[in-house]
């Protein structure tokens, strides 16, 4: 009897499969019928007898999980029937070294699988948990291949993260997204930008299903531009990996590659293709890979570490403010409502005339800001509508415009104003001190605010990166199988040797985590390392050397995590204060701003009431064609009152609609373009079509050098043809054609060259600027090194 095992050790899960001879197959079928805890499943294709066990999550223990699966198979099958084991996957080299087992690359495993199970396949698209691959095949041999780099964007992990933010199980995403026709435009190159796009899509009125379809399409576009890079490939194509189970991604790939059902197949059990190929490879070995785990030991690895965390310099004031006591009389009290609509959480707070917090609500936004605010208002109505009167409303956060217009906010302010107001009031009112520094870390945004006697003197927010935010911690905690509430900080504070993970972005930290897990690092040490990492990211990317005072308030949802506060205190060697209402401070601040607004104006509130369903509103999106930006404008019509936002020209569209006036300011950009094109129009008009043509791409230094090159080629007797102005089609063409990873302008330049090729000029001119003249005075001329040089080539 002979059974050969193949194990795919991925970053997220471990999959075991096997090949059995006729004599062993009876035992396999018996185990399949028993349906014991491991769920043995048989798989027949193209004459091959295969089986597999249900995948098991890694959760930081790849060696243990692999050993457990092997022990299960060897225990359930007759002694000696398992002849050998081969590993593949991202963790195979490390685990193989520890367990004394051989390993092969995933490319080899996939090729072996296709040669034996689907020999007609000519190309393989593979998208797994954190990796993507492309293989070109001919007669079972690899003719071409490509894999994603360090970034896990556009993979299953990317989709999983975003689905969790919308409160959907990853298994349900495909079925939901495939049913909708419209899809939101979501960036697929980075989970950070994807989150921003999702927030904007929510504000534009896209449903969760339409956002999910946009995410699925983003994965398909990412694969096309990042893996194929303009390559030609042969059909039929086999789509494998865990993401192949997603019907919407399958549909989007077929659509973007213009493939038919005959050209594009998804094998049964696509997530097990690597494991099957590895088992088949093991069964075909000429030398026996003897299975003997008796000597398998543990190799102790040494990691860079930090000092252990503790709470010695952390002051927790969460419970210092007593619970609100309502007056004994039955008269209603006047209150003011603050609403903070964030990308991850939405908070509602009521304060009374003295600024005391009457009620606070912390809800997860889950991609449904209108629904979540509606639920919060219903909760307030149910509990307090007979006790309080709302005299004013203020909104802040990423969804402040949308929700502010919808519920009838009296004031709409930015988050800096909201957090400054809330923190200053709390510190002065309850603790008789002036907070001078605010560290605010939310779900996706981080803020640093420096104050002097309640006045903001400096502030900064995170830009494109979410590495120093709460979502960074939450996503990593989920990967490690740890509850972000409670368990995370407990584990981190109990670590004796926190691992130094550095301050890299979410995706790269995830790679490091997987690497350390596969080397056997302790879970508690990794979690403590994450606490340090988020603080280092925040200090280096947000604070950036700005002055940090003595009274530091750490607030935002992440401040509920005591280990992060402890990391701040360790790194800065300063006292860190977690104030009362730390998770809803923005909403507290907006309630106080609304109170101040009412006291100053005495205007009756515009609040539309607790029931949003009674409000007649609609959302419409269209493009503004006032300039080449063609901004997406959102029209929000509430009870006949229209509000617009979304343009990049300092709200030009919105102001024009409100005032009915047109700007009389000269368009200097248009005037500059007219001057730059003067020589081109003189030399290269359509009047002389007999001349040889030179194609010139509108890329890089095009505008700066156009007058020179127009004159140069015109005097030489050529007629210049220009590529079209940059548009979405040119950008897409460029991204899909590059074979390396240059900066975005270089990718767009590729698109301009392709656009010129369609115009069929005699030559294409690509000037390469090595260096250029410098605008320096006579005194500094001696310091200028090198000569002015311009090189160019003709195609």
XYZ file of N, CA, C and O in Angstrom, residues 584-734:
604
model
N -14.906 58.674 21.885
C -15.931 59.500 21.232
C -15.615 60.993 21.375
O -16.497 61.828 21.316
N -14.335 61.317 21.562
C -13.973 62.710 21.845
C -14.334 63.647 20.708
O -14.676 64.812 20.927
N -14.253 63.183 19.464
C -14.651 64.027 18.343
C -16.114 64.404 18.411
O -16.497 65.551 18.152
N -16.961 63.439 18.776
C -18.391 63.715 18.911
C -18.660 64.629 20.102
O -19.548 65.498 20.046
N -17.905 64.453 21.208
C -18.027 65.359 22.361
C -17.717 66.786 21.921
O -18.448 67.729 22.234
N -16.610 66.932 21.174
C -16.224 68.256 20.706
C -17.278 68.891 19.825
O -17.573 70.090 19.953
N -17.892 68.106 18.926
C -18.913 68.677 18.039
C -20.186 69.039 18.793
O -20.865 70.011 18.450
N -20.531 68.280 19.821
C -21.683 68.640 20.646
C -21.429 69.977 21.335
O -22.323 70.840 21.417
N -20.194 70.184 21.812
C -19.845 71.457 22.461
C -19.809 72.605 21.453
O -20.209 73.731 21.770
N -19.340 72.324 20.231
C -19.356 73.348 19.180
C -20.789 73.738 18.840
O -21.103 74.921 18.650
N -21.677 72.748 18.762
C -23.097 73.023 18.490
C -23.699 73.850 19.623
O -24.519 74.761 19.385
N -23.310 73.555 20.845
C -23.794 74.318 22.018
C -23.334 75.771 21.933
O -24.136 76.712 22.124
N -22.049 75.966 21.614
C -21.517 77.326 21.502
C -22.191 78.084 20.359
O -22.488 79.279 20.470
N -22.463 77.389 19.250
C -23.135 78.002 18.100
C -24.529 78.486 18.490
O -24.931 79.608 18.136
N -25.253 77.675 19.226
C -26.612 78.058 19.630
C -26.565 79.246 20.587
O -27.364 80.184 20.466
N -25.645 79.201 21.545
C -25.549 80.279 22.528
C -25.171 81.591 21.868
O -25.582 82.673 22.323
N -24.422 81.534 20.773
C -23.993 82.749 20.085
C -25.075 83.283 19.155
O -25.291 84.484 19.067
N -25.773 82.401 18.457
C -26.730 82.839 17.435
C -28.181 82.822 17.907
O -29.014 83.558 17.365
N -28.477 81.962 18.878
C -29.855 81.768 19.355
C -30.799 81.313 18.242
O -32.023 81.449 18.342
N -30.237 80.730 17.177
C -31.061 80.245 16.074
C -31.649 78.881 16.414
O -30.991 78.047 17.030
N -32.870 78.665 15.969
C -33.502 77.363 16.178
C -32.759 76.309 15.351
O -32.341 76.550 14.222
N -32.606 75.138 15.906
C -31.844 74.089 15.242
C -32.483 73.636 13.934
O -33.713 73.680 13.768
N -31.634 73.182 12.999
C -32.106 72.630 11.723
C -32.317 71.123 11.797
O -32.621 70.493 10.784
N -32.123 70.547 12.984
C -32.235 69.102 13.172
C -33.564 68.577 12.631
O -34.632 69.094 12.970
N -33.514 67.540 11.801
C -34.708 67.047 11.120
C -35.438 65.959 11.889
O -36.425 65.419 11.407
N -34.954 65.592 13.037
C -35.649 64.581 13.827
C -34.907 63.266 13.878
O -33.885 63.060 13.213
N -35.443 62.362 14.694
C -34.762 61.094 14.954
C -34.915 60.070 13.830
O -34.119 59.159 13.702
N -35.965 60.180 13.025
C -36.259 59.148 12.027
C -35.801 59.586 10.645
O -36.465 60.380 9.974
N -34.669 59.064 10.208
C -34.124 59.431 8.894
C -35.030 58.948 7.767
O -35.092 59.554 6.694
N -35.759 57.857 8.007
C -36.629 57.312 6.961
C -37.718 58.302 6.545
O -38.271 58.205 5.451
N -38.050 59.241 7.425
C -39.082 60.225 7.112
C -38.538 61.370 6.269
O -39.298 62.210 5.800
N -37.223 61.402 6.078
C -36.599 62.487 5.324
C -36.536 62.093 3.850
O -36.068 61.009 3.494
N -36.994 62.960 2.992
C -36.968 62.717 1.550
C -35.624 63.185 0.995
O -35.342 64.377 0.938
N -34.777 62.222 0.622
C -33.454 62.597 0.121
C -33.064 61.688 -1.038
O -33.588 60.585 -1.204
N -32.138 62.179 -1.841
C -31.620 61.383 -2.956
C -30.177 61.787 -3.222
O -29.758 62.915 -2.929
N -29.410 60.856 -3.769
C -28.013 61.091 -4.132
C -27.848 60.910 -5.635
O -28.378 59.962 -6.202
N -27.121 61.828 -6.271
C -26.862 61.709 -7.697
C -25.411 62.082 -7.959
O -24.871 62.981 -7.318
N -24.791 61.392 -8.902
C -23.390 61.652 -9.224
C -23.268 61.998 -10.698
O -23.913 61.396 -11.554
N -22.449 63.015 -10.992
C -22.196 63.365 -12.386
C -20.820 64.021 -12.477
O -20.207 64.373 -11.452
N -20.325 64.190 -13.689
C -18.998 64.774 -13.900
C -19.123 66.260 -14.169
O -19.998 66.707 -14.915
N -18.250 67.051 -13.543
C -18.160 68.483 -13.825
C -17.208 68.660 -15.000
O -16.059 68.203 -14.953
N -17.663 69.305 -16.058
C -16.841 69.477 -17.257
C -16.290 70.893 -17.378
O -15.921 71.339 -18.468
N -16.195 71.607 -16.246
C -15.712 72.981 -16.290
C -14.234 73.056 -16.646
O -13.755 74.068 -17.130
N -13.495 71.971 -16.365
C -12.076 71.941 -16.718
C -11.684 70.505 -17.011
O -12.504 69.594 -16.938
N -10.389 70.300 -17.291
C -9.917 68.971 -17.675
C -9.946 67.973 -16.524
O -9.841 66.767 -16.744
N -10.072 68.451 -15.291
C -10.116 67.527 -14.149
C -11.324 66.592 -14.219
O -11.263 65.459 -13.761
N -12.427 67.097 -14.747
C -13.670 66.327 -14.839
C -13.988 65.629 -13.507
O -14.140 64.416 -13.423
N -14.065 66.427 -12.452
C -14.300 65.900 -11.106
C -15.673 65.239 -11.015
O -16.634 65.665 -11.667
N -15.744 64.200 -10.184
C -17.021 63.572 -9.890
C -17.739 64.413 -8.840
O -17.260 64.578 -7.719
N -18.882 64.960 -9.215
C -19.663 65.809 -8.314
C -20.809 64.996 -7.727
O -21.481 64.250 -8.442
N -21.009 65.137 -6.427
C -22.149 64.500 -5.780
C -23.219 65.550 -5.495
O -22.936 66.576 -4.867
N -24.402 65.284 -5.976
C -25.541 66.156 -5.685
C -26.394 65.470 -4.629
O -26.883 64.363 -4.839
N -26.549 66.101 -3.491
C -27.335 65.553 -2.395
C -28.570 66.419 -2.245
O -28.486 67.583 -1.869
N -29.715 65.841 -2.574
C -30.983 66.573 -2.540
C -31.771 66.142 -1.309
O -32.239 65.015 -1.222
N -31.881 67.052 -0.344
C -32.618 66.776 0.888
C -33.805 67.723 0.972
O -33.631 68.942 1.083
N -34.978 67.140 0.872
C -36.207 67.925 0.950
C -36.185 69.099 -0.037
O -36.640 70.205 0.254
N -35.638 68.880 -1.240
C -35.593 69.908 -2.266
C -34.400 70.829 -2.206
O -34.155 71.603 -3.127
N -33.611 70.763 -1.115
C -32.409 71.588 -0.989
C -31.205 70.803 -1.524
O -30.869 69.753 -0.983
N -30.569 71.328 -2.557
C -29.470 70.610 -3.194
C -28.115 71.114 -2.691
O -27.907 72.325 -2.560
N -27.260 70.158 -2.397
C -25.898 70.465 -1.968
C -24.939 69.688 -2.855
O -25.203 68.547 -3.221
N -23.801 70.338 -3.196
C -22.836 69.707 -4.086
C -21.459 69.687 -3.421
O -21.073 70.622 -2.729
N -20.728 68.609 -3.651
C -19.321 68.564 -3.260
C -18.604 67.526 -4.105
O -19.221 66.707 -4.754
N -17.278 67.594 -4.050
C -16.488 66.611 -4.785
C -15.500 67.200 -5.762
O -14.597 66.514 -6.231
N -15.641 68.532 -6.093
C -14.713 69.094 -7.067
C -13.406 69.491 -6.398
O -13.352 69.797 -5.208
N -12.330 69.457 -7.179
C -10.987 69.718 -6.662
C -10.606 71.194 -6.763
O -9.549 71.593 -6.309
N -11.447 72.002 -7.370
C -11.101 73.402 -7.634
C -11.604 74.314 -6.515
O -12.380 75.246 -6.750
N -11.241 73.997 -5.293
C -11.632 74.806 -4.133
C -13.147 74.987 -4.057
O -13.663 76.084 -3.821
N -13.851 73.908 -4.283
C -15.314 73.933 -4.213
C -15.914 74.925 -5.212
O -16.947 75.541 -4.977
N -15.259 75.082 -6.383
C -15.729 76.059 -7.361
C -17.146 75.760 -7.820
O -17.981 76.649 -7.927
N -17.409 74.475 -8.060
C -18.730 74.111 -8.571
C -19.805 74.442 -7.551
O -20.822 75.044 -7.863
N -19.554 74.062 -6.282
C -20.542 74.295 -5.230
C -20.799 75.800 -5.052
O -21.942 76.224 -4.917
N -19.726 76.605 -5.051
C -19.881 78.045 -4.854
C -20.611 78.677 -6.035
O -21.430 79.576 -5.868
N -20.307 78.193 -7.239
C -20.970 78.735 -8.427
C -22.458 78.456 -8.401
O -23.282 79.308 -8.745
N -22.832 77.237 -7.969
C -24.247 76.875 -7.893
C -24.962 77.730 -6.862
O -26.067 78.221 -7.072
N -24.305 77.926 -5.705
C -24.945 78.676 -4.618
C -25.106 80.158 -4.964
O -26.110 80.783 -4.649
N -24.085 80.754 -5.594
C -24.108 82.200 -5.833
C -24.650 82.578 -7.204
O -25.105 83.705 -7.404
N -24.584 81.621 -8.155
C -25.011 81.934 -9.508
C -24.014 82.794 -10.253
O -24.293 83.301 -11.336
N -22.806 82.989 -9.671
C -21.791 83.835 -10.280
C -20.713 83.003 -10.951
O -20.425 81.893 -10.531
N -20.122 83.552 -11.979
C -19.005 82.910 -12.643
C -17.727 83.673 -12.320
O -17.727 84.890 -12.193
N -16.657 82.953 -12.203
C -15.389 83.577 -11.830
C -14.879 84.474 -12.965
O -14.920 84.114 -14.130
N -14.416 85.703 -12.595
C -13.828 86.611 -13.567
C -12.301 86.542 -13.557
O -11.632 87.304 -14.240
N -11.747 85.625 -12.736
C -10.302 85.499 -12.636
C -9.752 84.841 -13.905
O -10.307 83.870 -14.406
N -8.651 85.391 -14.405
C -8.033 84.863 -15.613
C -7.561 83.428 -15.369
O -6.998 83.114 -14.320
N -7.792 82.555 -16.349
C -7.336 81.175 -16.261
C -5.871 81.130 -16.684
O -5.544 81.008 -17.872
N -4.968 81.240 -15.719
C -3.544 81.333 -16.040
C -3.009 80.027 -16.619
O -2.042 80.033 -17.401
N -3.596 78.912 -16.247
C -3.146 77.633 -16.800
C -3.463 77.557 -18.292
O -2.655 77.081 -19.096
N -4.655 78.033 -18.650
C -5.032 78.047 -20.063
C -4.138 78.995 -20.849
O -3.705 78.684 -21.983
N -3.811 80.128 -20.251
C -2.949 81.099 -20.921
C -1.539 80.533 -21.112
O -0.918 80.710 -22.157
N -1.041 79.822 -20.097
C 0.280 79.191 -20.201
C 0.290 78.168 -21.330
O 1.245 78.106 -22.126
N -0.775 77.368 -21.419
C -0.839 76.343 -22.461
C -0.856 76.982 -23.846
O -0.206 76.488 -24.783
N -1.556 78.095 -23.989
C -1.611 78.795 -25.278
C -0.219 79.267 -25.706
O 0.184 79.119 -26.867
N 0.531 79.784 -24.740
C 1.879 80.262 -25.039
C 2.808 79.103 -25.399
O 3.629 79.210 -26.327
N 2.706 77.996 -24.678
C 3.563 76.849 -24.937
C 3.299 76.230 -26.307
O 4.207 75.676 -26.937
N 2.046 76.311 -26.772
C 1.683 75.686 -28.044
C 1.847 76.637 -29.236
O 1.522 76.269 -30.358
N 2.342 77.845 -28.987
C 2.450 78.822 -30.073
C 3.346 78.302 -31.201
O 2.958 78.305 -32.375
N 4.539 77.838 -30.837
C 5.462 77.330 -31.869
C 4.917 76.071 -32.528
O 5.064 75.886 -33.749
N 4.293 75.221 -31.764
C 3.735 73.991 -32.322
C 2.673 74.307 -33.371
O 2.651 73.717 -34.460
N 1.783 75.235 -33.066
C 0.700 75.578 -33.998
C 1.252 76.211 -35.275
O 0.695 76.036 -36.363
N 2.363 76.958 -35.152
C 2.953 77.593 -36.337
C 3.635 76.584 -37.255
O 3.553 76.676 -38.480
N 4.329 75.629 -36.664
C 5.128 74.685 -37.455
C 4.382 73.409 -37.853
O 4.693 72.799 -38.865
N 3.434 72.986 -37.047
C 2.927 71.619 -37.201
C 1.415 71.553 -37.397
O 0.755 70.646 -36.914
N 0.861 72.523 -38.105
C -0.558 72.478 -38.414
C -0.843 71.411 -39.457
O 0.042 70.714 -39.952
N -2.099 71.295 -39.818
C -2.513 70.251 -40.763
C -2.277 70.651 -42.216
O -2.586 69.892 -43.126
N -1.718 71.878 -42.460
C -1.617 72.350 -43.839
C -0.613 71.582 -44.689
O -0.755 71.476 -45.907
N 0.428 71.027 -44.056
C 1.450 70.312 -44.840
C 1.487 68.855 -44.417
O 2.169 68.485 -43.468
N 0.722 68.026 -45.116
C 0.636 66.609 -44.763
C 1.661 65.756 -45.489
O 1.684 64.543 -45.333
N 2.510 66.395 -46.325
C 3.500 65.639 -47.083
C 4.764 65.361 -46.271
O 5.586 64.546 -46.657
N 4.953 66.074 -45.180
C 6.174 65.939 -44.399
C 6.197 64.631 -43.627
O 5.170 64.075 -43.283
N 7.414 64.162 -43.339
C 7.569 63.023 -42.445
C 7.065 63.420 -41.053
O 7.225 64.570 -40.628
N 6.491 62.451 -40.361
C 5.881 62.779 -39.068
C 6.702 62.236 -37.900
O 7.272 61.143 -37.962
N 6.744 63.012 -36.844
C 7.438 62.662 -35.596
C 6.391 62.611 -34.482
O 5.716 63.609 -34.220
N 6.232 61.468 -33.845
C 5.306 61.354 -32.719
C 5.975 61.784 -31.422
O 7.088 61.352 -31.109
N 5.311 62.644 -30.665
C 5.877 63.181 -29.420
C 4.861 62.949 -28.282
O 3.750 63.466 -28.319
N 5.207 62.132 -27.253
C 4.249 61.835 -26.180
C 4.084 62.995 -25.205
O 5.053 63.661 -24.837
N 2.850 63.216 -24.764
C 2.585 64.261 -23.762
C 2.920 63.722 -22.374
O 2.030 63.494 -21.552
N 4.181 63.540 -22.112
C 4.590 62.933 -20.849
C 5.854 63.604 -20.333
O 6.628 64.181 -21.099
N 6.056 63.516 -19.031
C 7.245 64.006 -18.356
C 7.479 65.490 -18.667
O 6.671 66.320 -18.309
N 8.591 65.849 -19.376
C 8.938 67.251 -19.611
C 8.282 67.815 -20.879
O 8.753 68.801 -21.430
N 7.212 67.187 -21.315
C 6.584 67.563 -22.588
C 6.277 69.065 -22.653
O 6.707 69.775 -23.575
N 5.537 69.592 -21.696
C 5.091 70.982 -21.762
C 6.267 71.954 -21.622
O 6.337 72.969 -22.327
N 7.213 71.643 -20.732
C 8.331 72.560 -20.509
C 9.196 72.719 -21.751
O 9.737 73.791 -22.011
N 9.348 71.622 -22.518
C 10.267 71.646 -23.660
C 9.560 71.746 -25.008
O 10.212 71.734 -26.059
N 8.245 71.830 -24.998
C 7.508 71.828 -26.262
C 7.914 72.966 -27.203
O 8.097 72.720 -28.406
N 8.067 74.201 -26.736
C 8.461 75.258 -27.678
C 9.785 74.954 -28.388
O 9.920 75.186 -29.591
N 10.764 74.407 -27.648
C 12.066 74.094 -28.263
C 11.939 72.993 -29.307
O 12.400 73.130 -30.444
N 11.318 71.864 -28.912
C 11.237 70.736 -29.832
C 10.327 71.052 -31.033
O 10.576 70.567 -32.152
N 9.297 71.849 -30.815
C 8.432 72.244 -31.950
C 9.245 73.004 -32.988
O 9.134 72.759 -34.193
N 10.070 73.921 -32.505
C 10.910 74.701 -33.423
C 11.982 73.818 -34.055
O 12.233 73.891 -35.264
N 12.620 72.983 -33.234
C 13.704 72.104 -33.699
C 13.237 71.222 -34.858
O 13.835 71.219 -35.946
N 12.164 70.474 -34.642
C 11.696 69.540 -35.675
C 11.030 70.280 -36.837
O 11.106 69.839 -37.995
N 10.407 71.420 -36.546
C 9.803 72.204 -37.629
C 10.830 72.738 -38.596
O 10.650 72.690 -39.821
N 11.959 73.257 -38.044
C 13.023 73.779 -38.894
C 13.696 72.675 -39.699
O 14.228 72.912 -40.791
N 13.674 71.452 -39.173
C 14.257 70.322 -39.891
C 13.310 69.741 -40.938
O 13.658 68.801 -41.650
N 12.089 70.263 -41.002
C 11.169 69.828 -42.040
C 10.252 68.674 -41.659
O 9.675 68.035 -42.544
N 10.108 68.410 -40.369
C 9.199 67.353 -39.905
C 7.903 67.969 -39.378
O 7.852 69.140 -38.977
N 6.845 67.149 -39.356
C 5.583 67.559 -38.731
C 5.361 66.693 -37.488
O 5.378 65.466 -37.557
N 5.159 67.345 -36.351
C 4.990 66.633 -35.090
C 3.534 66.209 -34.897
O 2.604 66.964 -35.193
N 3.364 64.981 -34.394
C 2.046 64.477 -33.990
C 2.101 64.210 -32.491
O 3.037 63.570 -31.994
N 1.129 64.707 -31.767
C 1.118 64.565 -30.308
C 0.159 63.457 -29.877
O -0.857 63.203 -30.535
N 0.494 62.817 -28.772
C -0.469 61.873 -28.175
C -1.621 62.668 -27.574
O -1.511 63.880 -27.341
N -2.729 62.013 -27.315
C -3.886 62.687 -26.739
C -3.579 63.132 -25.307
O -2.689 62.574 -24.649
N -4.287 64.133 -24.804
C -4.110 64.501 -23.393
C -4.371 63.294 -22.490
O -5.162 62.408 -22.835
N -3.691 63.253 -21.363
C -3.824 62.117 -20.448
C -5.277 61.891 -20.078
O -5.998 62.816 -19.690
N -5.734 60.657 -20.241
C -7.094 60.287 -19.861
C -7.056 58.907 -19.218
O -5.994 58.286 -19.096
N -8.198 58.413 -18.807
C -8.260 57.137 -18.107
C -7.794 55.977 -18.986
O -7.163 55.048 -18.512
N -8.093 56.056 -20.292
C -7.703 54.970 -21.195
C -6.185 54.913 -21.344
O -5.591 53.832 -21.294
N -5.559 56.078 -21.519
C -4.104 56.123 -21.650
C -3.445 55.639 -20.369
O -2.478 54.869 -20.392
N -3.965 56.074 -19.237
C -3.418 55.643 -17.944
C -3.513 54.131 -17.792
O -2.551 53.463 -17.391
N -4.676 53.580 -18.125
C -4.874 52.132 -18.006
C -3.931 51.372 -18.931
O -3.316 50.369 -18.531
N -3.796 51.862 -20.173
C -2.883 51.214 -21.124
C -1.457 51.204 -20.591
O -0.741 50.204 -20.693
N -1.030 52.321 -20.025
C 0.325 52.417 -19.507
C 0.574 51.473 -18.347
O 1.595 50.776 -18.303
